[in-house]
PDB file of C-alpha atoms in Angstrom:
ATOM      1  CA  MET A 106      11.723   7.687  34.296  1.00  0.00           C
ATOM      2  CA  SER A 107      15.337   8.635  35.052  1.00  0.00           C
ATOM      3  CA  TRP A 108      16.402  10.366  38.258  1.00  0.00           C
ATOM      4  CA  GLY A 109      17.145  13.492  36.242  1.00  0.00           C
ATOM      5  CA  GLU A 110      13.630  13.499  34.841  1.00  0.00           C
ATOM      6  CA  ARG A 111      12.159  12.922  38.291  1.00  0.00           C
ATOM      7  CA  LEU A 112      14.196  15.820  39.667  1.00  0.00           C
ATOM      8  CA  ALA A 113      13.091  18.158  36.842  1.00  0.00           C
ATOM      9  CA  ASP A 114       9.446  17.229  37.367  1.00  0.00           C
ATOM     10  CA  PHE A 115       9.739  17.770  41.124  1.00  0.00           C
ATOM     11  CA  GLY A 116      11.546  21.106  40.675  1.00  0.00           C
ATOM     12  CA  TYR A 117       8.986  22.596  38.326  1.00  0.00           C
ATOM     13  CA  GLY A 118       6.126  21.261  40.427  1.00  0.00           C
ATOM     14  CA  ALA A 119       7.633  22.847  43.521  1.00  0.00           C
ATOM     15  CA  GLY A 120       8.084  26.100  41.636  1.00  0.00           C
ATOM     16  CA  TRP A 121       4.403  26.321  40.725  1.00  0.00           C
ATOM     17  CA  ARG A 122       3.396  25.457  44.276  1.00  0.00           C
ATOM     18  CA  LEU A 123       5.816  27.615  46.250  1.00  0.00           C
ATOM     19  CA  VAL A 124       6.921  30.671  44.240  1.00  0.00           C
ATOM     20  CA  ARG A 125       3.391  32.025  43.959  1.00  0.00           C
ATOM     21  CA  THR A 126       3.116  31.999  47.781  1.00  0.00           C
ATOM     22  CA  LEU A 127       6.134  34.277  48.290  1.00  0.00           C
ATOM     23  CA  PRO A 128       5.821  38.079  48.409  1.00  0.00           C
ATOM     24  CA  GLU A 129       6.684  39.442  44.973  1.00  0.00           C
ATOM     25  CA  GLY A 130       9.732  41.339  46.246  1.00  0.00           C
ATOM     26  CA  VAL A 131      11.131  38.244  47.956  1.00  0.00           C
ATOM     27  CA  ALA A 132      10.603  36.077  44.873  1.00  0.00           C
ATOM     28  CA  ALA A 133      12.182  38.701  42.612  1.00  0.00           C
ATOM     29  CA  GLY A 134      15.213  38.951  44.896  1.00  0.00           C
ATOM     30  CA  LEU A 135      15.719  35.191  44.963  1.00  0.00           C
ATOM     31  CA  PHE A 136      15.510  34.814  41.199  1.00  0.00           C
ATOM     32  CA  ARG A 137      17.736  37.841  40.600  1.00  0.00           C
ATOM     33  CA  GLY A 138      20.314  36.406  42.991  1.00  0.00           C
ATOM     34  CA  ALA A 139      20.248  33.071  41.167  1.00  0.00           C
ATOM     35  CA  ALA A 140      20.771  34.893  37.849  1.00  0.00           C
ATOM     36  CA  ASP A 141      23.751  36.820  39.218  1.00  0.00           C
ATOM     37  CA  LEU A 142      25.261  33.585  40.526  1.00  0.00           C
ATOM     38  CA  ALA A 143      24.864  31.978  37.100  1.00  0.00           C
ATOM     39  CA  ALA A 144      26.581  34.984  35.505  1.00  0.00           C
ATOM     40  CA  ARG A 145      29.533  34.718  37.905  1.00  0.00           C
ATOM     41  CA  ARG A 146      29.911  30.975  37.399  1.00  0.00           C
ATOM     42  CA  GLU A 147      29.989  31.384  33.604  1.00  0.00           C
ATOM     43  CA  GLY A 148      28.600  27.941  32.847  1.00  0.00           C
ATOM     44  CA  PRO A 149      27.988  26.653  29.298  1.00  0.00           C
ATOM     45  CA  GLY A 150      24.640  28.439  28.953  1.00  0.00           C
ATOM     46  CA  ALA A 151      26.049  31.771  30.118  1.00  0.00           C
ATOM     47  CA  ARG A 152      29.048  31.420  27.798  1.00  0.00           C
ATOM     48  CA  GLN A 153      26.835  30.666  24.816  1.00  0.00           C
ATOM     49  CA  LEU A 154      24.578  33.579  25.742  1.00  0.00           C
ATOM     50  CA  ARG A 155      27.627  35.839  25.744  1.00  0.00           C
ATOM     51  CA  ALA A 156      28.675  34.587  22.295  1.00  0.00           C
ATOM     52  CA  ASN A 157      25.154  35.153  20.975  1.00  0.00           C
ATOM     53  CA  LEU A 158      24.886  38.658  22.432  1.00  0.00           C
ATOM     54  CA  ALA A 159      28.287  39.533  20.972  1.00  0.00           C
ATOM     55  CA  ARG A 160      26.644  39.171  17.536  1.00  0.00           C
ATOM     56  CA  VAL A 161      23.700  41.319  18.543  1.00  0.00           C
ATOM     57  CA  VAL A 162      25.888  44.101  19.992  1.00  0.00           C
ATOM     58  CA  PRO A 163      29.136  43.701  18.013  1.00  0.00           C
ATOM     59  CA  LYS A 164      30.674  46.943  19.298  1.00  0.00           C
ATOM     60  CA  ALA A 165      30.304  45.945  22.953  1.00  0.00           C
ATOM     61  CA  GLY A 166      33.545  45.635  24.884  1.00  0.00           C
ATOM     62  CA  PRO A 167      34.238  42.927  27.498  1.00  0.00           C
ATOM     63  CA  ALA A 168      32.833  44.946  30.423  1.00  0.00           C
ATOM     64  CA  GLU A 169      29.669  45.855  28.499  1.00  0.00           C
ATOM     65  CA  LEU A 170      29.178  42.222  27.498  1.00  0.00           C
ATOM     66  CA  ASP A 171      29.622  41.146  31.118  1.00  0.00           C
ATOM     67  CA  ASP A 172      26.858  43.530  32.150  1.00  0.00           C
ATOM     68  CA  LEU A 173      24.645  42.518  29.219  1.00  0.00           C
ATOM     69  CA  VAL A 174      24.955  38.822  30.088  1.00  0.00           C
ATOM     70  CA  ARG A 175      24.062  39.562  33.718  1.00  0.00           C
ATOM     71  CA  GLN A 176      21.047  41.633  32.688  1.00  0.00           C
ATOM     72  CA  SER A 177      19.931  38.962  30.222  1.00  0.00           C
ATOM     73  CA  LEU A 178      20.167  36.219  32.843  1.00  0.00           C
ATOM     74  CA  ARG A 179      18.166  38.416  35.207  1.00  0.00           C
ATOM     75  CA  SER A 180      15.577  38.847  32.456  1.00  0.00           C
ATOM     76  CA  TYR A 181      15.465  35.087  31.922  1.00  0.00           C
ATOM     77  CA  ALA A 182      15.078  34.536  35.665  1.00  0.00           C
ATOM     78  CA  ARG A 183      12.250  37.072  35.708  1.00  0.00           C
ATOM     79  CA  TYR A 184      10.519  35.108  32.969  1.00  0.00           C
ATOM     80  CA  TRP A 185      10.586  31.954  35.105  1.00  0.00           C
ATOM     81  CA  MET A 186       9.534  33.772  38.258  1.00  0.00           C
ATOM     82  CA  GLU A 187       6.530  35.178  36.403  1.00  0.00           C
ATOM     83  CA  ALA A 188       5.800  31.797  34.822  1.00  0.00           C
ATOM     84  CA  PHE A 189       5.426  30.284  38.285  1.00  0.00           C
ATOM     85  CA  ARG A 190       3.237  33.198  39.445  1.00  0.00           C
ATOM     86  CA  LEU A 191       1.120  33.859  36.329  1.00  0.00           C
ATOM     87  CA  PRO A 192      -1.683  31.352  37.060  1.00  0.00           C
ATOM     88  CA  THR A 193      -2.639  33.273  40.202  1.00  0.00           C
ATOM     89  CA  MET A 194      -1.935  36.809  38.975  1.00  0.00           C
ATOM     90  CA  ASP A 195      -4.752  39.245  38.167  1.00  0.00           C
ATOM     91  CA  HIS A 196      -5.172  38.591  34.440  1.00  0.00           C
ATOM     92  CA  ALA A 197      -7.614  41.456  33.966  1.00  0.00           C
ATOM     93  CA  ALA A 198      -5.073  43.881  35.413  1.00  0.00           C
ATOM     94  CA  LEU A 199      -2.281  42.363  33.312  1.00  0.00           C
ATOM     95  CA  HIS A 200      -4.429  42.686  30.173  1.00  0.00           C
ATOM     96  CA  ALA A 201      -5.133  46.324  30.951  1.00  0.00           C
ATOM     97  CA  GLU A 202      -1.480  47.121  31.678  1.00  0.00           C
ATOM     98  CA  ILE A 203      -0.159  45.562  28.485  1.00  0.00           C
ATOM     99  CA  GLY A 204      -3.023  46.993  26.444  1.00  0.00           C
ATOM    100  CA  ALA A 205      -2.233  50.528  27.601  1.00  0.00           C
ATOM    101  CA  THR A 206       1.131  50.550  25.809  1.00  0.00           C
ATOM    102  CA  MET A 207       1.110  47.770  23.196  1.00  0.00           C
ATOM    103  CA  THR A 208       1.003  48.673  19.504  1.00  0.00           C
ATOM    104  CA  GLY A 209      -0.166  46.976  16.321  1.00  0.00           C
ATOM    105  CA  ASN A 210      -3.416  45.394  17.491  1.00  0.00           C
ATOM    106  CA  GLU A 211      -5.032  46.774  14.343  1.00  0.00           C
ATOM    107  CA  TYR A 212      -3.166  44.164  12.275  1.00  0.00           C
ATOM    108  CA  ILE A 213      -4.829  41.344  14.212  1.00  0.00           C
ATOM    109  CA  VAL A 214      -8.235  43.016  14.000  1.00  0.00           C
ATOM    110  CA  ALA A 215      -7.832  43.394  10.230  1.00  0.00           C
ATOM    111  CA  ALA A 216      -6.727  39.774   9.861  1.00  0.00           C
ATOM    112  CA  LEU A 217      -9.753  38.458  11.730  1.00  0.00           C
ATOM    113  CA  ALA A 218     -12.012  40.670   9.639  1.00  0.00           C
ATOM    114  CA  GLU A 219     -10.557  39.038   6.487  1.00  0.00           C
ATOM    115  CA  GLY A 220     -11.530  35.630   7.889  1.00  0.00           C
ATOM    116  CA  ASN A 221      -8.286  33.682   7.453  1.00  0.00           C
ATOM    117  CA  GLY A 222      -6.956  33.919  10.994  1.00  0.00           C
ATOM    118  CA  ALA A 223      -3.387  35.048  11.548  1.00  0.00           C
ATOM    119  CA  VAL A 224       0.039  33.504  12.093  1.00  0.00           C
ATOM    120  CA  MET A 225       1.992  35.354  14.768  1.00  0.00           C
ATOM    121  CA  ALA A 226       5.723  34.648  14.942  1.00  0.00           C
ATOM    122  CA  LEU A 227       7.931  35.720  17.819  1.00  0.00           C
ATOM    123  CA  ALA A 228      11.377  35.265  19.325  1.00  0.00           C
ATOM    124  CA  HIS A 229      12.398  33.906  22.726  1.00  0.00           C
ATOM    125  CA  SER A 230      12.218  37.404  24.210  1.00  0.00           C
ATOM    126  CA  GLY A 231      10.550  38.979  27.213  1.00  0.00           C
ATOM    127  CA  ASN A 232       7.573  37.082  28.616  1.00  0.00           C
ATOM    128  CA  TRP A 233       5.627  35.555  25.738  1.00  0.00           C
ATOM    129  CA  ASP A 234       3.287  33.888  28.229  1.00  0.00           C
ATOM    130  CA  ALA A 235       2.229  37.286  29.609  1.00  0.00           C
ATOM    131  CA  ALA A 236       1.724  38.469  26.033  1.00  0.00           C
ATOM    132  CA  GLY A 237      -0.392  35.351  25.503  1.00  0.00           C
ATOM    133  CA  VAL A 238      -2.592  36.280  28.457  1.00  0.00           C
ATOM    134  CA  TRP A 239      -3.253  39.650  26.811  1.00  0.00           C
ATOM    135  CA  MET A 240      -3.940  37.915  23.477  1.00  0.00           C
ATOM    136  CA  ALA A 241      -6.360  35.388  24.946  1.00  0.00           C
ATOM    137  CA  ARG A 242      -8.352  38.027  26.822  1.00  0.00           C
ATOM    138  CA  GLU A 243      -8.371  40.401  23.846  1.00  0.00           C
ATOM    139  CA  HIS A 244      -9.123  37.965  21.010  1.00  0.00           C
ATOM    140  CA  GLY A 245     -10.055  34.640  22.620  1.00  0.00           C
ATOM    141  CA  LYS A 246      -8.212  31.344  22.799  1.00  0.00           C
ATOM    142  CA  PHE A 247      -5.318  30.922  20.384  1.00  0.00           C
ATOM    143  CA  THR A 248      -3.282  27.859  19.429  1.00  0.00           C
ATOM    144  CA  THR A 249       0.406  27.126  19.862  1.00  0.00           C
ATOM    145  CA  VAL A 250       2.707  24.108  19.657  1.00  0.00           C
ATOM    146  CA  ALA A 251       4.633  22.626  22.592  1.00  0.00           C
ATOM    147  CA  GLU A 252       7.657  20.347  22.541  1.00  0.00           C
ATOM    148  CA  ARG A 253       6.873  17.010  24.149  1.00  0.00           C
ATOM    149  CA  LEU A 254       9.075  17.151  27.225  1.00  0.00           C
ATOM    150  CA  LYS A 255      10.219  14.185  29.278  1.00  0.00           C
ATOM    151  CA  PRO A 256       8.920  12.885  31.580  1.00  0.00           C
ATOM    152  CA  GLU A 257       5.316  13.000  30.410  1.00  0.00           C
ATOM    153  CA  SER A 258       4.284  14.399  33.793  1.00  0.00           C
ATOM    154  CA  LEU A 259       6.487  17.466  33.191  1.00  0.00           C
ATOM    155  CA  TYR A 260       4.995  17.964  29.731  1.00  0.00           C
ATOM    156  CA  ASN A 261       1.537  17.768  31.282  1.00  0.00           C
ATOM    157  CA  ARG A 262       2.497  20.403  33.867  1.00  0.00           C
ATOM    158  CA  PHE A 263       3.392  22.852  31.108  1.00  0.00           C
ATOM    159  CA  VAL A 264       0.257  22.035  29.116  1.00  0.00           C
ATOM    160  CA  ASN A 265      -1.911  22.574  32.189  1.00  0.00           C
ATOM    161  CA  TYR A 266      -0.074  25.813  32.985  1.00  0.00           C
ATOM    162  CA  ARG A 267      -0.583  27.337  29.567  1.00  0.00           C
ATOM    163  CA  GLU A 268      -4.132  26.071  29.200  1.00  0.00           C
ATOM    164  CA  SER A 269      -4.908  27.797  32.500  1.00  0.00           C
ATOM    165  CA  LEU A 270      -3.817  31.045  30.807  1.00  0.00           C
ATOM    166  CA  GLY A 271      -6.243  30.549  27.911  1.00  0.00           C
ATOM    167  CA  PHE A 272      -3.991  28.880  25.305  1.00  0.00           C
ATOM    168  CA  GLU A 273      -4.753  25.804  23.221  1.00  0.00           C
ATOM    169  CA  ILE A 274      -1.682  23.545  23.255  1.00  0.00           C
ATOM    170  CA  ILE A 275      -0.985  20.910  20.627  1.00  0.00           C
ATOM    171  CA  PRO A 276       2.048  18.608  20.922  1.00  0.00           C
ATOM    172  CA  ALA A 277       4.850  18.831  18.378  1.00  0.00           C
ATOM    173  CA  THR A 278       4.995  15.022  18.344  1.00  0.00           C
ATOM    174  CA  GLY A 279       2.825  12.170  19.538  1.00  0.00           C
ATOM    175  CA  GLY A 280      -0.550  13.833  19.044  1.00  0.00           C
ATOM    176  CA  ASP A 281      -3.654  12.420  17.398  1.00  0.00           C
ATOM    177  CA  LYS A 282      -3.090  14.597  14.313  1.00  0.00           C
ATOM    178  CA  ASN A 283      -0.132  16.127  12.539  1.00  0.00           C
ATOM    179  CA  PRO A 284       0.384  19.511  14.254  1.00  0.00           C
ATOM    180  CA  ALA A 285       0.616  21.324  10.908  1.00  0.00           C
ATOM    181  CA  ALA A 286      -2.800  19.937   9.936  1.00  0.00           C
ATOM    182  CA  VAL A 287      -4.294  21.167  13.214  1.00  0.00           C
ATOM    183  CA  LEU A 288      -2.802  24.629  12.698  1.00  0.00           C
ATOM    184  CA  VAL A 289      -4.225  24.801   9.176  1.00  0.00           C
ATOM    185  CA  GLU A 290      -7.639  23.842  10.579  1.00  0.00           C
ATOM    186  CA  ARG A 291      -7.464  26.623  13.155  1.00  0.00           C
ATOM    187  CA  LEU A 292      -6.532  29.231  10.567  1.00  0.00           C
ATOM    188  CA  ARG A 293      -9.380  28.127   8.328  1.00  0.00           C
ATOM    189  CA  GLN A 294     -11.646  28.550  11.365  1.00  0.00           C
ATOM    190  CA  ASN A 295     -10.409  32.182  11.518  1.00  0.00           C
ATOM    191  CA  LYS A 296      -8.392  31.514  14.668  1.00  0.00           C
ATOM    192  CA  LEU A 297      -5.025  32.862  15.791  1.00  0.00           C
ATOM    193  CA  ILE A 298      -1.869  30.805  16.135  1.00  0.00           C
ATOM    194  CA  CYS A 299       1.398  31.826  17.815  1.00  0.00           C
ATOM    195  CA  LEU A 300       4.762  30.210  17.035  1.00  0.00           C
ATOM    196  CA  LEU A 301       8.292  30.791  18.295  1.00  0.00           C
ATOM    197  CA  ALA A 302      10.336  31.431  15.178  1.00  0.00           C
ATOM    198  CA  ASP A 303      13.960  32.313  15.960  1.00  0.00           C
ATOM    199  CA  ARG A 304      15.671  28.895  16.050  1.00  0.00           C
ATOM    200  CA  ASP A 305      15.515  25.675  14.000  1.00  0.00           C
ATOM    201  CA  LEU A 306      18.943  24.098  13.574  1.00  0.00           C
ATOM    202  CA  THR A 307      17.608  21.050  11.754  1.00  0.00           C
ATOM    203  CA  PRO A 308      17.694  20.161   8.059  1.00  0.00           C
ATOM    204  CA  ALA A 309      14.059  21.326   7.902  1.00  0.00           C
ATOM    205  CA  GLY A 310      15.020  24.870   8.894  1.00  0.00           C
ATOM    206  CA  ILE A 311      15.201  27.671   6.325  1.00  0.00           C
ATOM    207  CA  PRO A 312      18.691  29.216   5.849  1.00  0.00           C
ATOM    208  CA  VAL A 313      18.691  32.919   6.761  1.00  0.00           C
ATOM    209  CA  ASN A 314      21.164  35.685   7.438  1.00  0.00           C
ATOM    210  CA  PHE A 315      20.791  36.840  11.040  1.00  0.00           C
ATOM    211  CA  PHE A 316      22.974  39.595  12.481  1.00  0.00           C
ATOM    212  CA  GLY A 317      25.411  39.073   9.616  1.00  0.00           C
ATOM    213  CA  GLU A 318      25.820  35.298   9.969  1.00  0.00           C
ATOM    214  CA  LYS A 319      24.076  32.219   8.646  1.00  0.00           C
ATOM    215  CA  THR A 320      21.587  30.282  10.716  1.00  0.00           C
ATOM    216  CA  ARG A 321      18.297  28.446  10.217  1.00  0.00           C
ATOM    217  CA  MET A 322      14.799  29.397  11.268  1.00  0.00           C
ATOM    218  CA  PRO A 323      11.481  27.567  11.083  1.00  0.00           C
ATOM    219  CA  GLY A 324       9.730  27.704   7.738  1.00  0.00           C
ATOM    220  CA  GLY A 325       6.430  26.746   9.329  1.00  0.00           C
ATOM    221  CA  PRO A 326       5.075  30.258   9.998  1.00  0.00           C
ATOM    222  CA  ALA A 327       5.581  31.410   6.401  1.00  0.00           C
ATOM    223  CA  TYR A 328       4.403  28.075   4.986  1.00  0.00           C
ATOM    224  CA  LEU A 329       1.164  28.191   6.987  1.00  0.00           C
ATOM    225  CA  ALA A 330       0.564  31.747   5.786  1.00  0.00           C
ATOM    226  CA  ALA A 331       1.217  30.724   2.177  1.00  0.00           C
ATOM    227  CA  ARG A 332      -1.074  27.711   2.381  1.00  0.00           C
ATOM    228  CA  THR A 333      -4.028  29.409   4.068  1.00  0.00           C
ATOM    229  CA  GLY A 334      -3.824  33.071   3.071  1.00  0.00           C
ATOM    230  CA  ALA A 335      -3.444  34.092   6.722  1.00  0.00           C
ATOM    231  CA  PRO A 336      -1.185  37.108   7.294  1.00  0.00           C
ATOM    232  CA  LEU A 337       2.221  36.491   8.875  1.00  0.00           C
ATOM    233  CA  ILE A 338       2.564  38.981  11.745  1.00  0.00           C
ATOM    234  CA  PRO A 339       5.933  39.339  13.532  1.00  0.00           C
ATOM    235  CA  VAL A 340       5.612  39.992  17.267  1.00  0.00           C
ATOM    236  CA  GLY A 341       8.071  41.682  19.611  1.00  0.00           C
ATOM    237  CA  CYS A 342       8.049  41.075  23.392  1.00  0.00           C
ATOM    238  CA  TRP A 343      10.255  42.673  26.029  1.00  0.00           C
ATOM    239  CA  PHE A 344      10.253  43.648  29.675  1.00  0.00           C
ATOM    240  CA  THR A 345       9.793  47.134  31.070  1.00  0.00           C
ATOM    241  CA  ASP A 346      10.853  48.090  34.597  1.00  0.00           C
ATOM    242  CA  HIS A 347       7.487  47.162  36.047  1.00  0.00           C
ATOM    243  CA  GLY A 348       5.615  45.527  33.184  1.00  0.00           C
ATOM    244  CA  TRP A 349       5.746  44.187  29.651  1.00  0.00           C
ATOM    245  CA  GLY A 350       6.248  45.585  26.168  1.00  0.00           C
ATOM    246  CA  LEU A 351       4.362  44.134  23.192  1.00  0.00           C
ATOM    247  CA  ARG A 352       4.372  45.114  19.529  1.00  0.00           C
ATOM    248  CA  MET A 353       2.628  43.586  16.521  1.00  0.00           C
ATOM    249  CA  HIS A 354       4.416  44.475  13.305  1.00  0.00           C
ATOM    250  CA  PRO A 355       2.848  44.912   9.868  1.00  0.00           C
ATOM    251  CA  PRO A 356       2.397  41.550   8.130  1.00  0.00           C
ATOM    252  CA  VAL A 357       5.318  40.091   6.196  1.00  0.00           C
ATOM    253  CA  LYS A 358       4.491  39.477   2.541  1.00  0.00           C
ATOM    254  CA  VAL A 359       4.436  35.796   1.538  1.00  0.00           C
ATOM    255  CA  ASP A 360       4.339  35.127  -2.226  1.00  0.00           C
ATOM    256  CA  GLY A 361       2.986  31.591  -2.150  1.00  0.00           C
ATOM    257  CA  VAL A 362       4.900  28.477  -1.145  1.00  0.00           C
ATOM    258  CA  ARG A 363       7.827  29.443  -3.372  1.00  0.00           C
ATOM    259  CA  GLY A 364       8.102  32.659  -1.415  1.00  0.00           C
ATOM    260  CA  VAL A 365       8.576  30.910   1.947  1.00  0.00           C
ATOM    261  CA  PRO A 366      12.398  31.349   2.025  1.00  0.00           C
ATOM    262  CA  ALA A 367      12.172  35.072   1.225  1.00  0.00           C
ATOM    263  CA  ALA A 368       9.381  35.569   3.761  1.00  0.00           C
ATOM    264  CA  THR A 369      11.379  33.722   6.432  1.00  0.00           C
ATOM    265  CA  GLN A 370      14.334  36.009   5.787  1.00  0.00           C
ATOM    266  CA  ALA A 371      12.077  39.053   6.024  1.00  0.00           C
ATOM    267  CA  LEU A 372      10.673  37.702   9.302  1.00  0.00           C
ATOM    268  CA  ALA A 373      14.219  37.169  10.591  1.00  0.00           C
ATOM    269  CA  ASP A 374      15.039  40.801   9.777  1.00  0.00           C
ATOM    270  CA  VAL A 375      12.062  42.075  11.815  1.00  0.00           C
ATOM    271  CA  LEU A 376      12.872  39.821  14.767  1.00  0.00           C
ATOM    272  CA  ALA A 377      16.507  40.945  14.628  1.00  0.00           C
ATOM    273  CA  ALA A 378      15.492  44.599  14.856  1.00  0.00           C
ATOM    274  CA  ASP A 379      13.397  43.894  17.960  1.00  0.00           C
ATOM    275  CA  ILE A 380      16.185  41.860  19.556  1.00  0.00           C
ATOM    276  CA  ALA A 381      18.712  44.622  18.835  1.00  0.00           C
ATOM    277  CA  ALA A 382      16.390  47.138  20.501  1.00  0.00           C
ATOM    278  CA  HIS A 383      16.069  44.966  23.647  1.00  0.00           C
ATOM    279  CA  PRO A 384      19.104  42.644  23.656  1.00  0.00           C
ATOM    280  CA  ALA A 385      19.000  41.877  27.396  1.00  0.00           C
ATOM    281  CA  ASP A 386      15.505  40.382  27.009  1.00  0.00           C
ATOM    282  CA  TRP A 387      16.520  37.826  24.365  1.00  0.00           C
ATOM    283  CA  HIS A 388      16.779  34.481  26.163  1.00  0.00           C
ATOM    284  CA  MET A 389      18.927  32.511  23.726  1.00  0.00           C
ATOM    285  CA  LEU A 390      21.273  30.341  25.784  1.00  0.00           C
ATOM    286  CA  GLN A 391      21.649  27.703  23.039  1.00  0.00           C
ATOM    287  CA  LYS A 392      23.778  27.586  19.920  1.00  0.00           C
ATOM    288  CA  LEU A 393      22.051  29.443  17.125  1.00  0.00           C
ATOM    289  CA  TRP A 394      24.521  30.233  14.358  1.00  0.00           C
ATOM    290  CA  ILE A 395      25.813  27.498  12.101  1.00  0.00           C
ATOM    291  CA  SER A 396      29.398  28.607  12.715  1.00  0.00           C
ATOM    292  CA  ASP A 397      28.958  27.583  16.376  1.00  0.00           C
ATOM    293  CA  LEU A 398      28.071  24.002  15.489  1.00  0.00           C
ATOM    294  CA  THR A 399      30.620  21.208  15.454  1.00  0.00           C
ATOM    295  CA  GLU A 400      32.245  20.393  12.151  1.00  0.00           C
ATOM    296  CA  GLN A 401      30.118  17.246  11.996  1.00  0.00           C
ATOM    297  CA  GLY A 402      26.950  19.270  12.501  1.00  0.00           C
ATOM    298  CA  GLN A 403      27.947  21.692   9.759  1.00  0.00           C
ATOM    299  CA  ARG A 404      28.683  18.808   7.379  1.00  0.00           C
ATOM    300  CA  GLU A 405      25.287  17.226   8.094  1.00  0.00           C
ATOM    301  CA  LEU A 406      23.493  20.468   7.283  1.00  0.00           C
ATOM    302  CA  ALA A 407      25.592  20.908   4.139  1.00  0.00           C
ATOM    303  CA  VAL A 408      24.675  17.415   2.934  1.00  0.00           C
ATOM    304  CA  GLU A 409      20.966  18.138   3.490  1.00  0.00           C
ATOM    305  CA  ASP A 410      21.300  21.386   1.524  1.00  0.00           C
ATOM    306  CA  ALA A 411      22.945  19.684  -1.461  1.00  0.00           C
ATOM    307  CA  PRO A 412      20.827  18.862  -4.535  1.00  0.00           C
ATOM    308  CA  ARG A 413      19.595  15.275  -4.336  1.00  0.00           C
ATOM    309  CA  GLY A 414      21.409  14.230  -7.474  1.00  0.00           C
ATOM    310  CA  ARG A 415      24.736  15.444  -6.076  1.00  0.00           C
ATOM    311  CA  ARG A 416      24.544  14.011  -2.556  1.00  0.00           C
ATOM    312  CA  ARG A 417      27.120  11.388  -1.634  1.00  0.00           C
TER     313      ARG A 417
END
């Protein structure tokens, strides 16, 4: 284990131990102050966030973008503050608060009545863990996939955290079974699965148009829906002043496996509309659009896209 990995493990462990002990107002002030400092320093993540938000709000001037970046970093900081506090929060009260304003639950109810489960796809927006608490208390345990972080102790911290909220976590790599096979099993058991779906800059990603530019998004949600007959339900999450917004959209049509690219584009369009409505709550501090990649990265994706007989 490297010193960097040890430090990350210690930092997250300290967060889960200490942040929950602070008064909420004190914790919120500390995290908001850290977000404002990050905005002033304009590090790589903040600069990439600004470039991403400039696509979402193309008419924003420099001053408006400055404010939007600051608000988005505050939103991201709020997500982490709540992540450290969620295990000890009143989940019944959280469920009631979200349930009082959320919309679209009828799509999940209808999906479960059909018996094929449901694939819910969402962006890195708002607090998807809080939304998961509502989901688990409303419909029972659901399944999601987690990246296998390093060190293993840090990965285990996140698994334990989300399992304490009522989620079933399967690793993206290194598990006993292929994660796609496990997800298919859960859908055939009439279970719910939730997947983040707004970024996949690998050759396996599906090319889509997103805010007027080309990027790639995971094909997994649409593929699972095509293979099992489960509906593909886009989900929007955002913050309110004192709570959380949650919306389930009508299912995206998936015309079999051949329809996966079209369904992924339709999913991207729904996610884009939600992000445009709540841009400050979209926590995308990484490169997303292909035009932001290095020339080498663009060439590698182009080679993967080429027909096999024409690759060089």
